[in-house]
Coordinates of C-alpha atoms in Angstrom, one line a residue:
M1 CA -24.6 22.1 -15.4
R2 CA -21.1 22.1 -16.8
V3 CA -19.0 18.9 -16.8
G4 CA -15.4 19.7 -16.0
A5 CA -12.3 18.6 -14.1
A6 CA -14.1 18.9 -10.8
L7 CA -16.6 16.2 -11.7
A8 CA -13.8 14.0 -13.1
G9 CA -11.9 14.4 -9.8
S10 CA -15.0 13.5 -7.8
A11 CA -15.6 10.4 -9.9
G12 CA -12.0 9.4 -9.3
R13 CA -12.5 9.6 -5.6
F14 CA -15.4 7.2 -6.0
R15 CA -13.4 4.8 -8.0
D16 CA -10.3 5.0 -5.7
N17 CA -10.0 2.2 -3.2
G18 CA -7.1 4.0 -1.4
R19 CA -7.4 5.2 2.1
D20 CA -5.2 7.0 4.5
M21 CA -4.6 5.4 7.9
S22 CA -6.6 8.0 9.8
G23 CA -9.8 7.4 7.9
Q24 CA -11.6 6.9 4.6
R25 CA -12.8 8.7 1.6
H26 CA -14.7 11.0 3.9
R27 CA -11.7 13.3 3.5
G28 CA -13.1 14.3 0.1
F29 CA -16.1 15.9 1.8
I30 CA -13.8 17.7 4.3
D31 CA -11.5 19.0 1.6
E32 CA -14.4 20.3 -0.4
L33 CA -15.9 22.0 2.6
A34 CA -12.5 23.5 3.6
R35 CA -12.0 25.0 0.1
Y36 CA -15.5 26.4 -0.1
A37 CA -15.6 28.8 2.8
A38 CA -13.3 30.0 5.6
D39 CA -15.4 32.0 8.0
A40 CA -15.9 31.1 11.6
R41 CA -19.3 29.4 11.2
W42 CA -18.0 27.1 8.5
A43 CA -14.8 26.4 10.4
A44 CA -16.9 25.3 13.4
I45 CA -18.5 22.7 11.2
I46 CA -15.2 21.5 9.7
E47 CA -13.4 21.0 13.1
P48 CA -15.3 17.9 14.4
L49 CA -15.3 16.4 10.9
A50 CA -11.5 16.6 10.7
A51 CA -10.8 15.2 14.2
P52 CA -8.9 11.9 14.1
L53 CA -10.5 8.7 15.3
R54 CA -9.8 8.1 19.0
V55 CA -9.4 4.6 20.3
A56 CA -9.8 3.0 23.8
V57 CA -7.8 -0.1 24.5
S58 CA -9.2 -2.8 26.8
G59 CA -8.2 -6.3 27.8
R60 CA -7.3 -8.7 30.6
C61 CA -4.1 -8.4 32.6
G62 CA -1.2 -10.2 30.9
V63 CA -2.5 -10.1 27.3
G64 CA -0.3 -7.1 26.2
R65 CA -2.8 -4.4 26.4
R66 CA -0.2 -1.7 27.1
T67 CA 2.0 -2.9 24.3
V68 CA -0.9 -2.7 21.8
A69 CA -1.8 0.7 23.1
H70 CA 1.8 1.8 22.7
A71 CA 1.9 0.4 19.1
L72 CA -1.2 2.3 18.2
A73 CA 0.0 5.5 19.7
E74 CA 3.4 5.1 17.8
A75 CA 1.4 4.8 14.6
G76 CA -0.4 8.1 15.3
V77 CA -3.7 6.8 16.7
P78 CA -4.9 8.8 19.7
V79 CA -5.5 6.4 22.5
T80 CA -7.8 7.7 25.2
P81 CA -10.8 6.5 27.3
D82 CA -13.0 9.1 25.7
A83 CA -13.0 7.3 22.3
D84 CA -14.8 6.6 19.1
L85 CA -13.7 3.0 18.7
Q86 CA -12.7 0.2 21.1
V87 CA -9.8 -2.2 20.7
H88 CA -10.2 -5.2 22.9
V89 CA -7.0 -7.2 23.3
I90 CA -6.9 -10.9 23.9
A91 CA -4.0 -13.4 23.9
E92 CA -4.1 -17.1 22.9
V93 CA -7.7 -17.9 23.9
V94 CA -11.0 -16.1 24.3
K95 CA -12.1 -16.1 27.9
P96 CA -15.7 -15.6 29.2
E97 CA -14.7 -12.1 30.4
D98 CA -13.6 -11.2 26.9
R99 CA -17.0 -12.2 25.5
A100 CA -18.7 -10.2 28.2
E101 CA -16.6 -7.1 27.5
V102 CA -17.3 -7.3 23.7
A103 CA -21.0 -7.9 24.3
A104 CA -21.2 -4.9 26.6
A105 CA -19.2 -2.5 24.4
Q106 CA -20.9 0.8 23.6
L107 CA -18.5 1.6 20.8
P108 CA -17.6 -0.3 17.5
V109 CA -15.1 -3.0 18.6
L110 CA -12.0 -4.5 17.0
V111 CA -10.7 -7.6 18.7
V112 CA -6.9 -7.8 18.5
Q113 CA -5.4 -11.2 19.2
N114 CA -2.0 -10.2 20.5
K115 CA 0.9 -12.7 20.7
A116 CA -0.4 -14.2 17.5
D117 CA 2.9 -16.1 17.1
L118 CA 1.9 -18.2 20.2
A119 CA -1.7 -18.9 19.2
R120 CA -2.4 -22.5 18.3
E121 CA -6.0 -22.1 17.2
P122 CA -7.9 -19.6 15.1
L123 CA -9.6 -16.8 16.9
A124 CA -13.0 -17.9 18.1
A125 CA -15.9 -15.9 16.5
L126 CA -17.0 -13.0 18.7
G127 CA -19.4 -11.3 16.2
V128 CA -17.1 -8.4 15.7
P129 CA -14.1 -7.7 13.4
S130 CA -10.8 -9.2 14.6
Q131 CA -7.1 -9.1 13.7
P132 CA -4.1 -11.1 14.9
M133 CA -1.0 -9.0 15.9
V134 CA 2.4 -9.4 17.5
G135 CA 2.5 -6.3 19.6
L136 CA 6.1 -6.6 20.7
L137 CA 7.4 -6.5 17.2
A138 CA 5.4 -3.4 16.4
V139 CA 7.2 -1.3 19.1
A140 CA 10.6 -3.1 19.0
V141 CA 13.6 -0.7 19.0
L142 CA 17.1 -2.2 18.5
D143 CA 19.9 -0.2 19.9
D144 CA 23.6 -0.8 18.9
K145 CA 24.3 -3.2 21.7
M146 CA 21.3 -5.4 20.8
W147 CA 22.1 -5.2 17.1
D148 CA 25.7 -6.4 17.8
A149 CA 24.3 -9.2 20.0
L150 CA 22.0 -10.4 17.2
R151 CA 24.9 -10.4 14.8
A152 CA 26.9 -12.4 17.3
L153 CA 24.0 -14.9 17.6
T154 CA 24.1 -15.5 13.9
A155 CA 27.8 -16.4 14.1
R156 CA 27.3 -18.6 17.2
P157 CA 23.7 -19.7 17.6
A158 CA 22.1 -19.9 21.1
D159 CA 19.5 -22.3 22.4
L160 CA 16.1 -20.8 21.3
R161 CA 13.9 -23.7 22.4
S162 CA 12.6 -21.7 25.4
P163 CA 13.1 -18.3 27.1
D164 CA 14.9 -20.0 30.0
S165 CA 17.3 -22.0 27.8
F166 CA 18.1 -18.8 25.8
V167 CA 19.0 -16.9 28.9
A168 CA 20.6 -19.6 30.9
G169 CA 22.8 -21.2 28.3
I170 CA 26.5 -20.4 28.0
H171 CA 27.1 -17.9 25.3
P172 CA 29.5 -14.9 24.6
V173 CA 26.5 -12.5 24.5
P174 CA 26.0 -11.3 28.1
V175 CA 23.0 -12.6 30.0
D176 CA 21.6 -9.1 30.5
V177 CA 21.7 -8.4 26.8
R178 CA 20.0 -11.7 26.0
R179 CA 17.3 -10.8 28.6
R180 CA 16.8 -7.4 26.8
L181 CA 16.5 -9.1 23.5
L182 CA 13.9 -11.5 24.9
D183 CA 11.9 -8.6 26.5
T184 CA 12.1 -6.6 23.2
L185 CA 11.5 -9.4 20.6
D186 CA 10.6 -12.6 22.3
L187 CA 11.8 -15.8 20.8
F188 CA 9.8 -15.4 17.7
G189 CA 11.2 -12.0 16.9
I190 CA 14.8 -13.1 17.7
A191 CA 14.5 -16.0 15.3
Q192 CA 13.1 -13.8 12.6
A193 CA 15.7 -11.1 13.1
L194 CA 18.5 -13.8 13.0
A195 CA 17.0 -15.2 9.8
A196 CA 17.1 -11.8 8.1
I197 CA 20.6 -11.0 9.3
R198 CA 21.8 -14.3 7.8
Q199 CA 20.5 -13.0 4.5
D200 CA 22.7 -9.8 4.9
A201 CA 19.7 -7.6 6.0
S202 CA 20.6 -4.2 7.4
K203 CA 19.2 -2.9 10.7
A204 CA 16.6 -0.9 8.8
Q205 CA 15.6 -4.0 6.8
V206 CA 15.3 -6.1 9.9
R207 CA 13.1 -3.4 11.5
A208 CA 10.9 -3.3 8.4
R209 CA 10.6 -7.1 8.5
L210 CA 9.6 -7.1 12.2
R211 CA 7.0 -4.4 11.5
R212 CA 5.5 -6.6 8.7
L213 CA 5.4 -9.6 11.0
S214 CA 3.7 -7.5 13.8
R215 CA 0.7 -7.0 11.5
I216 CA 0.2 -3.5 12.9
D217 CA -0.6 -2.1 9.4
A218 CA -3.5 -4.7 9.1
V219 CA -4.8 -3.6 12.5
L220 CA -4.7 0.1 11.4
A221 CA -6.5 -0.9 8.2
K222 CA -9.2 -2.7 10.2
L223 CA -9.6 0.3 12.4
A224 CA -9.9 2.6 9.4
A225 CA -12.7 0.4 8.0
L226 CA -14.4 0.2 11.4
G227 CA -14.3 4.0 11.7
A228 CA -16.1 4.6 8.4
E229 CA -19.4 4.8 10.1
V230 CA -18.1 7.2 12.7
H231 CA -16.8 9.5 10.0
Y232 CA -20.1 9.2 8.0
R233 CA -22.2 10.1 11.1
R234 CA -20.0 13.2 11.6
M235 CA -20.6 14.1 7.9
L236 CA -24.4 13.7 8.3
D237 CA -24.2 16.0 11.4
A238 CA -22.3 18.5 9.3
V239 CA -24.8 18.3 6.5
A240 CA -27.6 19.0 8.9
E241 CA -25.8 22.1 10.2
L242 CA -25.2 23.2 6.6
E243 CA -28.8 22.7 5.7
A244 CA -29.8 25.0 8.7
L245 CA -27.1 27.5 7.6
A246 CA -28.5 27.5 4.1
V247 CA -31.6 29.4 5.3
T248 CA -29.5 32.5 5.7
D249 CA -26.3 31.7 3.7
S250 CA -26.8 30.8 0.1
R251 CA -23.3 29.5 -0.1
A252 CA -24.3 26.5 2.1
A253 CA -27.1 25.6 -0.3
E254 CA -24.8 25.9 -3.3
F255 CA -22.1 23.8 -1.6
L256 CA -24.6 21.0 -0.8
S257 CA -25.8 20.8 -4.4
R258 CA -22.3 20.8 -6.0
D259 CA -21.1 17.8 -8.0
D260 CA -18.0 17.4 -5.8
T261 CA -20.1 17.5 -2.6
V262 CA -22.6 14.9 -3.8
I263 CA -19.9 12.5 -5.0
A264 CA -17.9 13.0 -1.8
R265 CA -21.0 12.1 0.2
M266 CA -21.4 9.0 -2.0
A267 CA -17.8 8.0 -1.5
A268 CA -18.1 8.2 2.3
A269 CA -21.3 6.2 2.2
V270 CA -19.6 3.5 0.0
D271 CA -17.0 3.1 2.8
V272 CA -19.7 2.4 5.3
V273 CA -21.5 -0.3 3.3
E274 CA -18.2 -1.9 2.2
A275 CA -17.1 -2.1 5.8
A276 CA -20.3 -4.0 6.5
G277 CA -19.4 -6.5 3.8
L278 CA -21.4 -5.2 0.9
D279 CA -20.1 -4.7 -2.7
V280 CA -20.5 -1.5 -4.7
D281 CA -20.2 -1.6 -8.4
R282 CA -17.6 0.9 -9.6
C283 CA -18.2 0.6 -13.4
Q284 CA -18.4 4.0 -15.0
S285 CA -20.8 3.5 -17.9
P286 CA -24.1 5.3 -17.9
A287 CA -25.9 2.0 -17.5
A288 CA -23.8 1.0 -14.5
H289 CA -24.5 4.4 -12.8
L290 CA -28.2 4.0 -13.3
R291 CA -28.2 0.3 -12.2
R292 CA -26.3 1.3 -9.1
A293 CA -28.7 4.2 -8.3
V294 CA -31.7 1.8 -8.6
R295 CA -30.1 -0.9 -6.5
W296 CA -29.1 1.4 -3.6
Q297 CA -32.4 3.3 -3.7
R298 CA -34.2 0.0 -3.1
Y299 CA -31.6 -1.0 -0.5
G300 CA -32.4 2.2 1.5
C301 CA -36.1 1.5 1.4
G302 CA -35.6 -2.0 2.8
P303 CA -35.3 -3.2 6.4
V304 CA -32.0 -1.5 7.2
S305 CA -30.7 0.8 9.9
G306 CA -31.1 4.5 9.7
I307 CA -27.4 5.0 8.9
H308 CA -27.6 2.5 6.1
R309 CA -30.8 4.1 4.8
A310 CA -28.8 7.4 4.6
C311 CA -26.0 5.5 2.8
G312 CA -28.4 4.1 0.3
A313 CA -29.7 7.6 -0.5
D314 CA -26.3 9.1 -0.8
I315 CA -25.0 6.3 -3.1
A316 CA -28.2 6.6 -5.3
R317 CA -27.9 10.4 -5.4
G318 CA -24.3 10.3 -6.4
S319 CA -24.8 7.6 -9.0
L320 CA -27.6 9.6 -10.6
R321 CA -25.3 12.7 -10.7
L322 CA -22.6 10.7 -12.4
W323 CA -25.2 9.1 -14.8
S324 CA -26.5 12.5 -15.8
H325 CA -22.9 13.5 -16.8
T326 CA -22.1 10.4 -18.7
G327 CA -24.8 10.3 -21.3
G328 CA -27.9 9.6 -19.2
S329 CA -31.1 11.4 -20.0
P330 CA -32.4 14.0 -17.6

């Protein structure tokens, strides 16, 4: 077997910690499959693999469920009841109905603590991943009238001790505009915008600051990690279809045995076990590859779920492939 740029590229995908927002390193498997064949049978296998993760959003009334759903949709996440993942939104405290909803969930769940700027206590443990967020700031749009009002508020501060005092106080900024600011940013967002404007921030810079404070990107990253197992299951389904196709199509057998395919499967499996809190050694020496192969072969033979057993096998197989090309004996 010849060692070339393809193998180096595959190993690079294994080392790379980078992910796009829609998923994980499973893209490597999809890209290899898409390049390898283009007939209808292969296209039918690729289509479900490439589908974006769909998210259902749940939560009690008043916690900002619609705002969080809007923020996710604006970020390009398909929000639908027919979903792969569930986002359960809570506000300042976890209620018994929140615990019941999470416990009864049939999908992987991410708990989003909306209105995190108002939370006085850390989020209570629910046994699932969680992430604080300020949903209003993730979807905030400042038109010219609101921007002018914010600039006026920097020159003549208003009473920001409470929503009522902000709206009711005497101020050159009209009451209706102050209400719009409150609806769009809340007091926390208004205060942060004013602080940025006092430092000569532009509208675009203020918007970027509000987005950072919203923590929407952290929510997206958590969803990407949570979706690793969904993508990996899709990949295993595709592998099963390709193995069946290999009976009559030699290209399928060839594809499944290629270096790039083996390493792409390994990279997708790494995402799953890392999302579960396990570490995978990324050293590239022959000894490291062999050590990794032995460790994950043993892991897959232990008391783990079927999906983690498959991950162990894929990581071991990929590590042995890398080992054989970095000085390991056959």
